[in-house]
Each structure stands twice: as C-alpha cells, then as structure tokens.
mmCIF file of C-alpha atoms and ligand atoms in Angstrom:
data_model
loop_
_atom_site.group_PDB
_atom_site.id
_atom_site.type_symbol
_atom_site.label_atom_id
_atom_site.label_comp_id
_atom_site.label_asym_id
_atom_site.label_seq_id
_atom_site.Cartn_x
_atom_site.Cartn_y
_atom_site.Cartn_z
ATOM 1 C CA UNK A 1 24.638 -5.097 86.151
ATOM 2 C CA UNK A 2 20.556 -5.820 86.914
ATOM 3 C CA UNK A 3 18.733 -5.517 83.786
ATOM 4 C CA UNK A 4 17.357 -2.170 84.428
ATOM 5 C CA UNK A 5 20.860 -0.443 84.452
ATOM 6 C CA UNK A 6 21.039 -1.163 80.832
ATOM 7 C CA UNK A 7 18.660 1.391 79.289
ATOM 8 C CA UNK A 8 19.781 1.332 75.943
ATOM 9 C CA UNK A 9 18.426 4.478 73.698
ATOM 10 C CA UNK A 10 15.664 2.690 71.573
ATOM 11 C CA UNK A 11 16.682 2.687 67.938
ATOM 12 C CA UNK A 12 13.543 3.300 65.790
ATOM 13 C CA UNK A 13 12.178 0.594 64.252
ATOM 14 C CA UNK A 14 13.151 0.785 60.816
ATOM 15 C CA UNK A 15 11.225 1.602 57.883
ATOM 16 C CA UNK A 16 9.396 -1.451 56.765
ATOM 17 C CA UNK A 17 6.028 -1.657 54.015
ATOM 18 C CA UNK A 18 3.568 -3.614 53.689
ATOM 19 C CA UNK A 19 5.234 -6.991 52.192
ATOM 20 C CA UNK A 20 8.264 -6.824 54.838
ATOM 21 C CA UNK A 21 10.544 -5.196 52.195
ATOM 22 C CA UNK A 22 13.148 -2.614 54.704
ATOM 23 C CA UNK A 23 13.226 0.728 52.930
ATOM 24 C CA UNK A 24 16.936 1.915 53.161
ATOM 25 C CA UNK A 25 17.385 3.877 50.335
ATOM 26 C CA UNK A 26 15.487 7.738 49.476
ATOM 27 C CA UNK A 27 16.072 9.581 46.432
ATOM 28 C CA UNK A 28 15.150 12.945 46.979
ATOM 29 C CA UNK A 29 14.800 15.269 43.749
ATOM 30 C CA UNK A 30 15.446 19.045 44.450
ATOM 31 C CA UNK A 31 14.084 20.379 41.452
ATOM 32 C CA UNK A 32 12.076 19.589 38.469
ATOM 33 C CA UNK A 33 14.184 22.008 36.153
ATOM 34 C CA UNK A 34 16.938 21.194 33.914
ATOM 35 C CA UNK A 35 19.278 22.904 31.731
ATOM 36 C CA UNK A 36 18.351 20.201 28.840
ATOM 37 C CA UNK A 37 15.175 18.750 27.478
ATOM 38 C CA UNK A 38 15.524 15.463 26.727
ATOM 39 C CA UNK A 39 13.020 13.968 24.395
ATOM 40 C CA UNK A 40 12.154 10.810 26.435
ATOM 41 C CA UNK A 41 11.943 13.120 29.465
ATOM 42 C CA UNK A 42 10.349 16.351 28.886
ATOM 43 C CA UNK A 43 8.520 17.797 26.453
ATOM 44 C CA UNK A 44 9.817 20.749 24.411
ATOM 45 C CA UNK A 45 8.283 23.721 26.551
ATOM 46 C CA UNK A 46 8.050 22.565 29.936
ATOM 47 C CA UNK A 47 6.023 24.289 32.579
ATOM 48 C CA UNK A 48 8.287 24.323 35.539
ATOM 49 C CA UNK A 49 6.876 24.525 39.049
ATOM 50 C CA UNK A 50 6.379 27.749 40.623
ATOM 51 C CA UNK A 51 9.163 28.106 43.620
ATOM 52 C CA UNK A 52 6.979 28.305 46.592
ATOM 53 C CA UNK A 53 6.141 24.928 45.573
ATOM 54 C CA UNK A 54 9.469 23.265 45.986
ATOM 55 C CA UNK A 55 10.543 22.408 49.181
ATOM 56 C CA UNK A 56 13.433 24.889 50.591
ATOM 57 C CA UNK A 57 16.719 23.233 50.992
ATOM 58 C CA UNK A 58 15.867 23.238 54.932
ATOM 59 C CA UNK A 59 12.636 21.419 54.254
ATOM 60 C CA UNK A 60 14.598 18.942 52.220
ATOM 61 C CA UNK A 61 17.123 18.679 54.991
ATOM 62 C CA UNK A 62 14.436 18.090 57.606
ATOM 63 C CA UNK A 63 12.778 15.309 55.486
ATOM 64 C CA UNK A 64 15.976 13.271 54.260
ATOM 65 C CA UNK A 65 17.440 13.737 58.257
ATOM 66 C CA UNK A 66 13.595 11.818 59.528
ATOM 67 C CA UNK A 67 14.410 9.269 56.819
ATOM 68 C CA UNK A 68 18.116 8.992 57.938
ATOM 69 C CA UNK A 69 16.601 8.538 61.565
ATOM 70 C CA UNK A 70 14.656 6.082 60.331
ATOM 71 C CA UNK A 71 17.474 3.523 58.807
ATOM 72 C CA UNK A 72 17.520 5.438 55.301
ATOM 73 C CA UNK A 73 21.561 4.021 54.539
ATOM 74 C CA UNK A 74 21.711 5.487 50.959
ATOM 75 C CA UNK A 75 20.495 9.047 49.963
ATOM 76 C CA UNK A 76 20.547 9.676 46.331
ATOM 77 C CA UNK A 77 20.094 13.447 44.983
ATOM 78 C CA UNK A 78 18.479 14.011 41.704
ATOM 79 C CA UNK A 79 16.028 16.191 40.038
ATOM 80 C CA UNK A 80 15.381 17.436 37.063
ATOM 81 C CA UNK A 81 19.070 18.525 37.078
ATOM 82 C CA UNK A 82 20.331 18.651 40.968
ATOM 83 C CA UNK A 83 23.143 20.883 39.889
ATOM 84 C CA UNK A 84 20.925 23.640 38.498
ATOM 85 C CA UNK A 85 19.154 24.083 42.142
ATOM 86 C CA UNK A 86 20.599 27.124 44.010
ATOM 87 C CA UNK A 87 21.882 26.314 46.824
ATOM 88 C CA UNK A 88 22.199 22.716 46.479
ATOM 89 C CA UNK A 89 25.793 22.079 47.548
ATOM 90 C CA UNK A 90 24.609 23.860 50.825
ATOM 91 C CA UNK A 91 22.192 20.791 50.882
ATOM 92 C CA UNK A 92 24.988 18.478 49.986
ATOM 93 C CA UNK A 93 27.470 19.666 52.892
ATOM 94 C CA UNK A 94 24.913 19.847 55.204
ATOM 95 C CA UNK A 95 23.632 15.992 54.589
ATOM 96 C CA UNK A 96 27.114 15.370 54.704
ATOM 97 C CA UNK A 97 26.665 15.480 58.301
ATOM 98 C CA UNK A 98 24.941 11.780 58.472
ATOM 99 C CA UNK A 99 28.153 10.399 56.276
ATOM 100 C CA UNK A 100 30.284 11.582 59.217
ATOM 101 C CA UNK A 101 28.115 10.525 61.972
ATOM 102 C CA UNK A 102 28.041 6.781 60.112
ATOM 103 C CA UNK A 103 24.296 6.670 59.820
ATOM 104 C CA UNK A 104 24.547 7.427 56.490
ATOM 105 C CA UNK A 105 26.398 5.159 53.997
ATOM 106 C CA UNK A 106 26.705 7.125 50.593
ATOM 107 C CA UNK A 107 25.196 10.202 49.602
ATOM 108 C CA UNK A 108 25.298 9.780 45.653
ATOM 109 C CA UNK A 109 24.072 11.943 42.954
ATOM 110 C CA UNK A 110 22.337 11.860 39.306
ATOM 111 C CA UNK A 111 23.243 14.303 36.731
ATOM 112 C CA UNK A 112 23.210 15.469 33.202
ATOM 113 C CA UNK A 113 27.068 15.999 33.871
ATOM 114 C CA UNK A 114 26.578 19.662 32.413
ATOM 115 C CA UNK A 115 28.013 21.428 35.388
ATOM 116 C CA UNK A 116 30.049 18.335 36.434
ATOM 117 C CA UNK A 117 33.404 20.344 35.843
ATOM 118 C CA UNK A 118 32.093 23.471 38.334
ATOM 119 C CA UNK A 119 30.970 20.939 40.771
ATOM 120 C CA UNK A 120 33.109 17.872 40.796
ATOM 121 C CA UNK A 121 35.353 19.166 43.401
ATOM 122 C CA UNK A 122 32.857 20.523 45.767
ATOM 123 C CA UNK A 123 31.042 16.843 45.639
ATOM 124 C CA UNK A 124 34.243 15.047 46.424
ATOM 125 C CA UNK A 125 35.063 17.281 49.379
ATOM 126 C CA UNK A 126 31.438 16.926 50.714
ATOM 127 C CA UNK A 127 32.012 13.260 50.886
ATOM 128 C CA UNK A 128 30.411 11.923 47.427
ATOM 129 C CA UNK A 129 32.097 9.140 46.425
ATOM 130 C CA UNK A 130 30.396 8.310 43.202
ATOM 131 C CA UNK A 131 27.987 9.874 40.845
ATOM 132 C CA UNK A 132 26.231 8.668 37.618
ATOM 133 C CA UNK A 133 26.122 10.618 34.781
ATOM 134 C CA UNK A 134 23.336 10.322 32.154
ATOM 135 C CA UNK A 135 25.243 9.894 28.536
ATOM 136 C CA UNK A 136 22.991 8.359 25.701
ATOM 137 C CA UNK A 137 25.243 9.731 22.754
ATOM 138 C CA UNK A 138 28.911 10.533 22.316
ATOM 139 C CA UNK A 139 27.997 12.016 18.637
ATOM 140 C CA UNK A 140 27.397 16.007 19.389
ATOM 141 C CA UNK A 141 24.671 15.969 16.627
ATOM 142 C CA UNK A 142 22.873 13.510 18.104
ATOM 143 C CA UNK A 143 23.593 14.323 21.781
ATOM 144 C CA UNK A 144 22.219 17.317 20.537
ATOM 145 C CA UNK A 145 18.585 16.338 19.016
ATOM 146 C CA UNK A 146 18.069 14.006 21.733
ATOM 147 C CA UNK A 147 18.868 16.429 24.676
ATOM 148 C CA UNK A 148 17.263 19.692 22.340
ATOM 149 C CA UNK A 149 20.428 21.670 22.288
ATOM 150 C CA UNK A 150 22.910 20.329 24.808
ATOM 151 C CA UNK A 151 26.595 19.968 24.471
ATOM 152 C CA UNK A 152 28.103 16.595 24.787
ATOM 153 C CA UNK A 153 31.601 18.093 25.146
ATOM 154 C CA UNK A 154 30.692 20.051 28.206
ATOM 155 C CA UNK A 155 29.331 16.535 29.712
ATOM 156 C CA UNK A 156 32.775 14.984 28.692
ATOM 157 C CA UNK A 157 35.016 17.643 30.204
ATOM 158 C CA UNK A 158 32.716 17.327 33.432
ATOM 159 C CA UNK A 159 33.108 13.043 33.706
ATOM 160 C CA UNK A 160 36.797 13.716 33.639
ATOM 161 C CA UNK A 161 36.652 16.471 36.169
ATOM 162 C CA UNK A 162 34.881 14.007 37.973
ATOM 163 C CA UNK A 163 37.011 11.265 37.837
ATOM 164 C CA UNK A 164 40.131 14.267 38.673
ATOM 165 C CA UNK A 165 38.394 14.570 41.670
ATOM 166 C CA UNK A 166 38.601 10.875 42.480
ATOM 167 C CA UNK A 167 34.717 10.176 42.249
ATOM 168 C CA UNK A 168 33.707 7.074 40.747
ATOM 169 C CA UNK A 169 31.465 7.376 37.510
ATOM 170 C CA UNK A 170 28.713 5.433 35.982
ATOM 171 C CA UNK A 171 27.222 6.278 32.881
ATOM 172 C CA UNK A 172 23.652 5.851 32.092
ATOM 173 C CA UNK A 173 22.354 5.364 28.628
ATOM 174 C CA UNK A 174 18.578 5.025 27.412
ATOM 175 C CA UNK A 175 18.402 3.028 25.072
ATOM 176 C CA UNK A 176 16.532 4.268 21.629
ATOM 177 C CA UNK A 177 15.269 1.894 19.218
ATOM 178 C CA UNK A 178 16.008 4.671 16.399
ATOM 179 C CA UNK A 179 18.533 6.815 18.192
ATOM 180 C CA UNK A 180 21.615 5.286 19.795
ATOM 181 C CA UNK A 181 20.933 1.401 19.113
ATOM 182 C CA UNK A 182 23.622 0.961 16.581
ATOM 183 C CA UNK A 183 25.853 3.502 18.824
ATOM 184 C CA UNK A 184 25.395 1.119 22.187
ATOM 185 C CA UNK A 185 28.890 -0.958 21.333
ATOM 186 C CA UNK A 186 30.791 2.012 20.866
ATOM 187 C CA UNK A 187 29.342 3.437 23.851
ATOM 188 C CA UNK A 188 30.287 0.743 26.580
ATOM 189 C CA UNK A 189 33.607 0.228 24.680
ATOM 190 C CA UNK A 190 34.207 3.869 25.550
ATOM 191 C CA UNK A 191 32.478 3.894 29.174
ATOM 192 C CA UNK A 192 34.814 1.114 29.730
ATOM 193 C CA UNK A 193 38.088 2.153 28.128
ATOM 194 C CA UNK A 194 37.534 5.267 30.147
ATOM 195 C CA UNK A 195 37.351 3.373 33.660
ATOM 196 C CA UNK A 196 33.508 3.912 33.801
ATOM 197 C CA UNK A 197 30.946 1.374 34.367
ATOM 198 C CA UNK A 198 28.145 1.666 32.102
ATOM 199 C CA UNK A 199 24.213 0.965 32.701
ATOM 200 C CA UNK A 200 21.571 0.697 29.984
ATOM 201 C CA UNK A 201 17.846 1.276 30.873
ATOM 202 C CA UNK A 202 14.762 0.988 28.760
ATOM 203 C CA UNK A 203 12.395 4.201 28.150
ATOM 204 C CA UNK A 204 9.460 4.280 30.658
ATOM 205 C CA UNK A 205 6.147 5.695 29.584
ATOM 206 C CA UNK A 206 6.327 8.482 32.240
ATOM 207 C CA UNK A 207 4.605 11.959 31.615
ATOM 208 C CA UNK A 208 3.670 13.305 28.297
ATOM 209 C CA UNK A 209 5.752 13.836 25.780
ATOM 210 C CA UNK A 210 5.476 14.718 22.043
ATOM 211 C CA UNK A 211 7.330 12.109 21.154
ATOM 212 C CA UNK A 212 5.136 8.662 20.483
ATOM 213 C CA UNK A 213 7.711 6.849 22.660
ATOM 214 C CA UNK A 214 6.526 3.557 22.011
ATOM 215 C CA UNK A 215 8.420 4.006 18.663
ATOM 216 C CA UNK A 216 11.495 4.111 20.933
ATOM 217 C CA UNK A 217 11.466 1.554 23.091
ATOM 218 C CA UNK A 218 14.160 -1.282 22.839
ATOM 219 C CA UNK A 219 13.908 -3.967 24.512
ATOM 220 C CA UNK A 220 17.216 -4.850 26.541
ATOM 221 C CA UNK A 221 17.115 -8.288 25.751
ATOM 222 C CA UNK A 222 17.150 -7.366 22.052
ATOM 223 C CA UNK A 223 20.630 -5.292 23.451
ATOM 224 C CA UNK A 224 21.865 -8.270 25.221
ATOM 225 C CA UNK A 225 21.403 -10.835 22.528
ATOM 226 C CA UNK A 226 23.256 -8.534 19.822
ATOM 227 C CA UNK A 227 26.050 -7.466 21.971
ATOM 228 C CA UNK A 228 26.522 -11.556 22.783
ATOM 229 C CA UNK A 229 26.983 -12.235 19.014
ATOM 230 C CA UNK A 230 30.390 -10.714 19.770
ATOM 231 C CA UNK A 231 30.995 -10.028 23.368
ATOM 232 C CA UNK A 232 31.068 -12.739 26.497
ATOM 233 C CA UNK A 233 29.024 -11.371 28.773
ATOM 234 C CA UNK A 234 29.322 -12.620 32.357
ATOM 235 C CA UNK A 235 26.448 -12.297 34.867
ATOM 236 C CA UNK A 236 27.858 -10.786 38.125
ATOM 237 C CA UNK A 237 25.808 -11.534 41.599
ATOM 238 C CA UNK A 238 26.077 -7.868 42.117
ATOM 239 C CA UNK A 239 22.994 -6.852 43.650
ATOM 240 C CA UNK A 240 22.114 -3.037 44.474
ATOM 241 C CA UNK A 241 18.396 -3.936 45.565
ATOM 242 C CA UNK A 242 17.570 -2.082 42.590
ATOM 243 C CA UNK A 243 16.260 -2.951 39.068
ATOM 244 C CA UNK A 244 20.256 -3.181 37.444
ATOM 245 C CA UNK A 245 21.285 -6.692 37.018
ATOM 246 C CA UNK A 246 25.413 -6.664 35.885
ATOM 247 C CA UNK A 247 27.468 -8.795 33.607
ATOM 248 C CA UNK A 248 30.822 -8.395 32.744
ATOM 249 C CA UNK A 249 32.122 -7.941 29.626
ATOM 250 C CA UNK A 250 35.155 -9.984 28.929
ATOM 251 C CA UNK A 251 36.752 -8.537 26.381
ATOM 252 C CA UNK A 252 36.757 -5.062 27.621
ATOM 253 C CA UNK A 253 37.071 -6.102 31.253
ATOM 254 C CA UNK A 254 34.258 -3.508 31.914
ATOM 255 C CA UNK A 255 30.398 -3.665 34.098
ATOM 256 C CA UNK A 256 27.944 -3.246 32.216
ATOM 257 C CA UNK A 257 24.372 -2.730 33.497
ATOM 258 C CA UNK A 258 20.571 -3.705 32.289
ATOM 259 C CA UNK A 259 17.910 -1.906 33.935
ATOM 260 C CA UNK A 260 14.908 -3.703 32.547
ATOM 261 C CA UNK A 261 11.552 -2.255 34.137
ATOM 262 C CA UNK A 262 9.510 -3.124 31.104
ATOM 263 C CA UNK A 263 10.596 -6.697 29.898
ATOM 264 C CA UNK A 264 11.293 -7.683 33.802
ATOM 265 C CA UNK A 265 9.481 -7.089 36.781
ATOM 266 C CA UNK A 266 12.512 -6.002 39.376
ATOM 267 C CA UNK A 267 9.591 -5.344 42.418
ATOM 268 C CA UNK A 268 10.352 -7.986 44.735
ATOM 269 C CA UNK A 269 13.838 -6.540 46.065
ATOM 270 C CA UNK A 270 13.049 -3.023 45.862
ATOM 271 C CA UNK A 271 14.464 -0.962 48.971
ATOM 272 C CA UNK A 272 13.587 2.414 47.979
ATOM 273 C CA UNK A 273 11.468 5.365 47.672
ATOM 274 C CA UNK A 274 11.669 8.827 46.374
ATOM 275 C CA UNK A 275 10.538 12.352 47.499
ATOM 276 C CA UNK A 276 9.754 14.599 44.415
ATOM 277 C CA UNK A 277 10.804 18.240 44.926
ATOM 278 C CA UNK A 278 7.511 19.016 45.872
ATOM 279 C CA UNK A 279 7.342 17.033 49.201
ATOM 280 C CA UNK A 280 5.739 14.025 47.818
ATOM 281 C CA UNK A 281 6.497 10.466 48.681
ATOM 282 C CA UNK A 282 6.167 8.321 46.087
ATOM 283 C CA UNK A 283 6.992 4.742 46.970
ATOM 284 C CA UNK A 284 6.906 2.819 43.628
ATOM 285 C CA UNK A 285 8.159 4.850 40.052
ATOM 286 C CA UNK A 286 5.344 2.853 38.311
ATOM 287 C CA UNK A 287 2.420 3.641 40.422
ATOM 288 C CA UNK A 288 0.567 6.993 41.198
ATOM 289 C CA UNK A 289 0.351 6.440 45.021
ATOM 290 C CA UNK A 290 1.589 9.621 46.692
ATOM 291 C CA UNK A 291 2.331 11.107 50.266
ATOM 292 C CA UNK A 292 2.174 14.572 50.457
ATOM 293 C CA UNK A 293 4.672 15.637 53.371
ATOM 294 C CA UNK A 294 4.892 19.450 52.097
ATOM 295 C CA UNK A 295 1.602 19.652 53.649
ATOM 296 C CA UNK A 296 2.573 17.871 56.922
ATOM 297 C CA UNK A 297 5.819 20.260 57.380
ATOM 298 C CA UNK A 298 4.157 23.522 56.397
ATOM 299 C CA UNK A 299 1.359 22.424 58.863
ATOM 300 C CA UNK A 300 3.983 22.862 61.706
ATOM 301 C CA UNK A 301 4.461 18.911 62.695
ATOM 302 C CA UNK A 302 6.591 17.810 65.149
ATOM 303 C CA UNK A 303 9.786 15.229 64.141
ATOM 304 C CA UNK A 304 7.347 12.406 65.893
ATOM 305 C CA UNK A 305 4.152 13.727 63.416
ATOM 306 C CA UNK A 306 6.543 13.595 60.167
ATOM 307 C CA UNK A 307 7.762 10.202 61.148
ATOM 308 C CA UNK A 308 4.503 8.797 61.832
ATOM 309 C CA UNK A 309 3.182 10.134 58.305
ATOM 310 C CA UNK A 310 6.420 8.863 56.580
ATOM 311 C CA UNK A 311 5.555 5.123 58.130
ATOM 312 C CA UNK A 312 2.618 4.696 56.902
ATOM 313 C CA UNK A 313 3.156 6.269 53.545
ATOM 314 C CA UNK A 314 5.872 3.567 53.493
ATOM 315 C CA UNK A 315 3.444 0.692 54.541
ATOM 316 C CA UNK A 316 1.232 1.491 51.736
ATOM 317 C CA UNK A 317 4.160 0.664 48.955
ATOM 318 C CA UNK A 318 2.761 -0.844 46.487
ATOM 319 C CA UNK A 319 3.637 -4.744 45.913
ATOM 320 C CA UNK A 320 4.690 -3.769 42.320
ATOM 321 C CA UNK A 321 4.704 -1.414 39.188
ATOM 322 C CA UNK A 322 2.565 -1.650 36.270
ATOM 323 C CA UNK A 323 4.156 -0.127 33.682
ATOM 324 C CA UNK A 324 2.792 -0.460 29.904
ATOM 325 C CA UNK A 325 3.791 0.492 26.847
ATOM 326 C CA UNK A 326 0.918 -0.161 24.561
ATOM 327 C CA UNK A 327 0.645 2.738 22.108
ATOM 328 C CA UNK A 328 -3.166 3.366 22.850
ATOM 329 C CA UNK A 329 -2.939 3.499 26.571
ATOM 330 C CA UNK A 330 -0.800 6.708 26.880
ATOM 331 C CA UNK A 331 1.959 7.021 29.952
ATOM 332 C CA UNK A 332 1.320 4.758 32.808
ATOM 333 C CA UNK A 333 2.137 7.094 35.398
ATOM 334 C CA UNK A 334 1.366 10.968 34.384
ATOM 335 C CA UNK A 335 4.191 12.387 36.212
ATOM 336 C CA UNK A 336 7.423 13.347 34.244
ATOM 337 C CA UNK A 337 10.580 11.388 35.316
ATOM 338 C CA UNK A 338 11.983 14.688 36.014
ATOM 339 C CA UNK A 339 9.414 15.828 38.593
ATOM 340 C CA UNK A 340 9.498 12.089 40.556
ATOM 341 C CA UNK A 341 13.088 11.988 39.983
ATOM 342 C CA UNK A 342 14.888 9.389 38.376
HETATM 343 N N1 SAM B 401 19.080 15.312 35.156
HETATM 344 C C1 SAM B 401 19.594 14.155 35.820
HETATM 345 C C2 SAM B 401 20.235 13.169 34.597
HETATM 346 O O1 SAM B 401 19.708 13.381 33.473
HETATM 347 O O2 SAM B 401 20.732 12.354 35.026
HETATM 348 C C3 SAM B 401 18.656 13.400 36.958
HETATM 349 C C4 SAM B 401 17.639 13.035 36.577
HETATM 350 S S1 SAM B 401 17.064 12.250 35.272
HETATM 351 C C5 SAM B 401 15.361 12.327 34.953
HETATM 352 C C6 SAM B 401 17.602 10.559 35.706
HETATM 353 C C7 SAM B 401 17.190 9.442 34.605
HETATM 354 O O3 SAM B 401 16.023 9.479 34.022
HETATM 355 C C8 SAM B 401 17.992 9.816 33.569
HETATM 356 O O4 SAM B 401 19.304 8.824 33.497
HETATM 357 C C9 SAM B 401 17.242 9.669 32.436
HETATM 358 O O5 SAM B 401 17.814 9.245 31.434
HETATM 359 C C10 SAM B 401 16.205 8.736 32.808
HETATM 360 N N2 SAM B 401 15.001 9.209 32.274
HETATM 361 C C11 SAM B 401 14.198 10.128 31.946
HETATM 362 N N3 SAM B 401 13.116 9.906 31.568
HETATM 363 C C12 SAM B 401 12.999 8.725 31.255
HETATM 364 C C13 SAM B 401 11.849 7.546 31.030
HETATM 365 N N4 SAM B 401 10.791 7.913 30.312
HETATM 366 N N5 SAM B 401 12.685 6.225 30.856
HETATM 367 C C14 SAM B 401 13.369 6.049 30.989
HETATM 368 N N6 SAM B 401 14.921 6.688 31.685
HETATM 369 C C15 SAM B 401 14.327 7.690 31.695
HETATM 370 FE FE1 SF4 B 402 16.845 16.939 31.807
HETATM 371 FE FE2 SF4 B 402 17.904 14.479 33.394
HETATM 372 FE FE3 SF4 B 402 15.411 14.520 32.148
HETATM 373 FE FE4 SF4 B 402 17.517 14.755 30.757
HETATM 374 S S1 SF4 B 402 16.797 13.038 31.562
HETATM 375 S S2 SF4 B 402 15.694 16.414 30.295
HETATM 376 S S3 SF4 B 402 19.077 15.698 31.566
HETATM 377 S S4 SF4 B 402 16.045 15.613 33.805
#
C-alpha cells in the first residue's frame, strides 16, 4: 500500500491551553436555579435568570458535543441544581450517545440529592456510573438552617436510591468553621460506614451573599491535623487532574478527599473548563475570564466557527486562580458558584 492510500480521517487537534495543559473535562451548568439556598452559595432572595438567557437543551447538547469532538473525555452536569432543570434527563440521555460511541469516558452529575430518589434509576439507565452529592450535615436542624429550608431525610433517601440503582456516590461537604466543623469526623465515619467516599471542600469567595464568608472559612490543613490526632491518614497517589487530594482513613477503610483552593494552589495540572447555563465559557473557576458561546451559537455559527471560538477561549486559560479571603476585598469572583457550576 502506498502512503497515499492511507488517508485516515484526521482527528482534530486536542484542546490545549497556552501553558500546554490538555483540556479534557467539561463542567456543564444546566441551570442557575435551585430548590435550596445554601448560605455559602446563594443569597436568601436570589434573582434567577429569565429563561431566554439560558441555553436551550439543544444548545447545551451542541456545545457539549463540540467539546467531545475536541477530545473532552469527561462531562459533569451541574448547576444550580441540575435535577430541577426541566428536560435534564433528555439532555443526559442524548449525550449518552457519546458514551455509546466511546468518544466520552463518563458523564457524571453533581447534585444536592433532593430529587435523587426520583431520578437515580433514570440516571443509571442513561449510562451515568457515579455522582457527587453535596451534604454538609446529617443533623436535620443544622441542614435546614444551612440550606435555608432543606430536608436532610430527602437527601439520605436519594443517596440510598442512587446506591440501589448501582451508582457510586461521593459526598461533598463544605467545611464551615462555625457550623459543621465539630461534625466532620462524624460525617466521615457515616460516609465510610455507608460505602461512600467523602470529600471536604474549603469555602471559596464567589458571589455576593449576606453572610460574612471569611468567618466561616476553615482551613482543611487544620481539619486534617485534627483528624490525625485520632485517625491514621495515608496519602493516596490518586489524581483526577482536579484540585482534590485523597487519603485513606485506615481505621474506617474509606477514602477521604480534600479540596483546598484557598490554602493550596492546584492549577498546574488543571484539565477542566466550565460552561455556565447561559453559555459562557470560563476556563478558570477563580478568574473572571469569559468567552460568550451563546452569542456565537445564536449568531448562526457553523460547527467549525464554534470550534474556533472554543479553541481561542481555551488558549486564554489563565495560569492559575487568584482567590483571596481577606475580609475587606469582598468576593474574588463576582459570579456565584451556582451560575458557574461547581
Ligand atoms: N446544587 C448542586 C450541589 O449542591 O451539589 C450542584 C451545584 S453546587 C454550586 C456544587 C458544589 O459547590 C456544592 O458541593 C457546593 O457545596 C459547592 N459550593 C457552592 N458555593 C461554594 C463556595 N462559595 N465555596 C465552596 N464550595 C461551594
Ligand atoms: Fe443549591 Fe447546590 Fe448552591 Fe446549595 S450549593 S444553593 S444546593 S446550587
């Protein structure tokens, strides 16, 4: 066979930023709305976006598919609360075609769990294998206060339904100096007894909220030292290209992660970008950089034009975040986590 006979279809060049980091992970926010109002995430009276500002399910599918075409291997659906978006299962089922073709390695979901009991089976059927459920306290009163009205029993039922449907569940808990600090060992013990991994997250200064977040900031280095006074924590080599560092708690046999954006920089290996529910591409959670893909889509761009804009957006990914917790400075990033997609 002469070299000219072999004309393989050229795979598109992978998405790479200006620092040579390959972008293979997209977080897709499908709504800014939520049925809870966690104190560190949202203001009590949030003004949500008019529907016309949100990407339609078809637009979300089109952008995600463009990323898959450029080598995105992992897709995380988030929000706001993704399970309150009408038609979200249609979107997830549709994106499942990229799992079937092998183009995509996994579709995951971050949820507050309130509607999981209803959706767990459908998620599993759509090809979702694992999900993250956010849960900061097992105490009904504290959970209700932290979420401004939530019912922890619903979340626990949701987690059980997810496990029964065969989904692997990881719990994410935000460490809050005044609220759940004392409960953290109990949360970890409960998670590990229940067959769940758990990851602790430091509060990040995102979006204007009423509470003074600096008062709630709790360094996970402090938490780790405290845990090490009664448990043996063994570092695990596991890296997801994300900000989490993992240990095994020898006494429980379970896995524990730490997400420490404030006390450690994790940007060198960052492989991810985020698309807001309004179609803005943010290549860094902690910077104001933005590319408006909705304008491109609604101007009737071709797939090739969309890809070009995505490539240029990714090329401009900042080297690292710039979170500051200093009281006087206010939020480092003005948009809420619920808009960007956590
Ligand atoms: N509603 C879903 C949930 O709660 O899992 C998905 C979206 S929520 C914005 C994603 C994650 O971001 C949650 O685990 C939440 O605890 C976390 N989060 C929200 N605001 C945060 C903040 N200011 N600092 C740190 N984590 C935050
Ligand atoms: Fe809603 Fe999740 Fe934000 Fe809580 S953290 S208010 S559940 S979006």
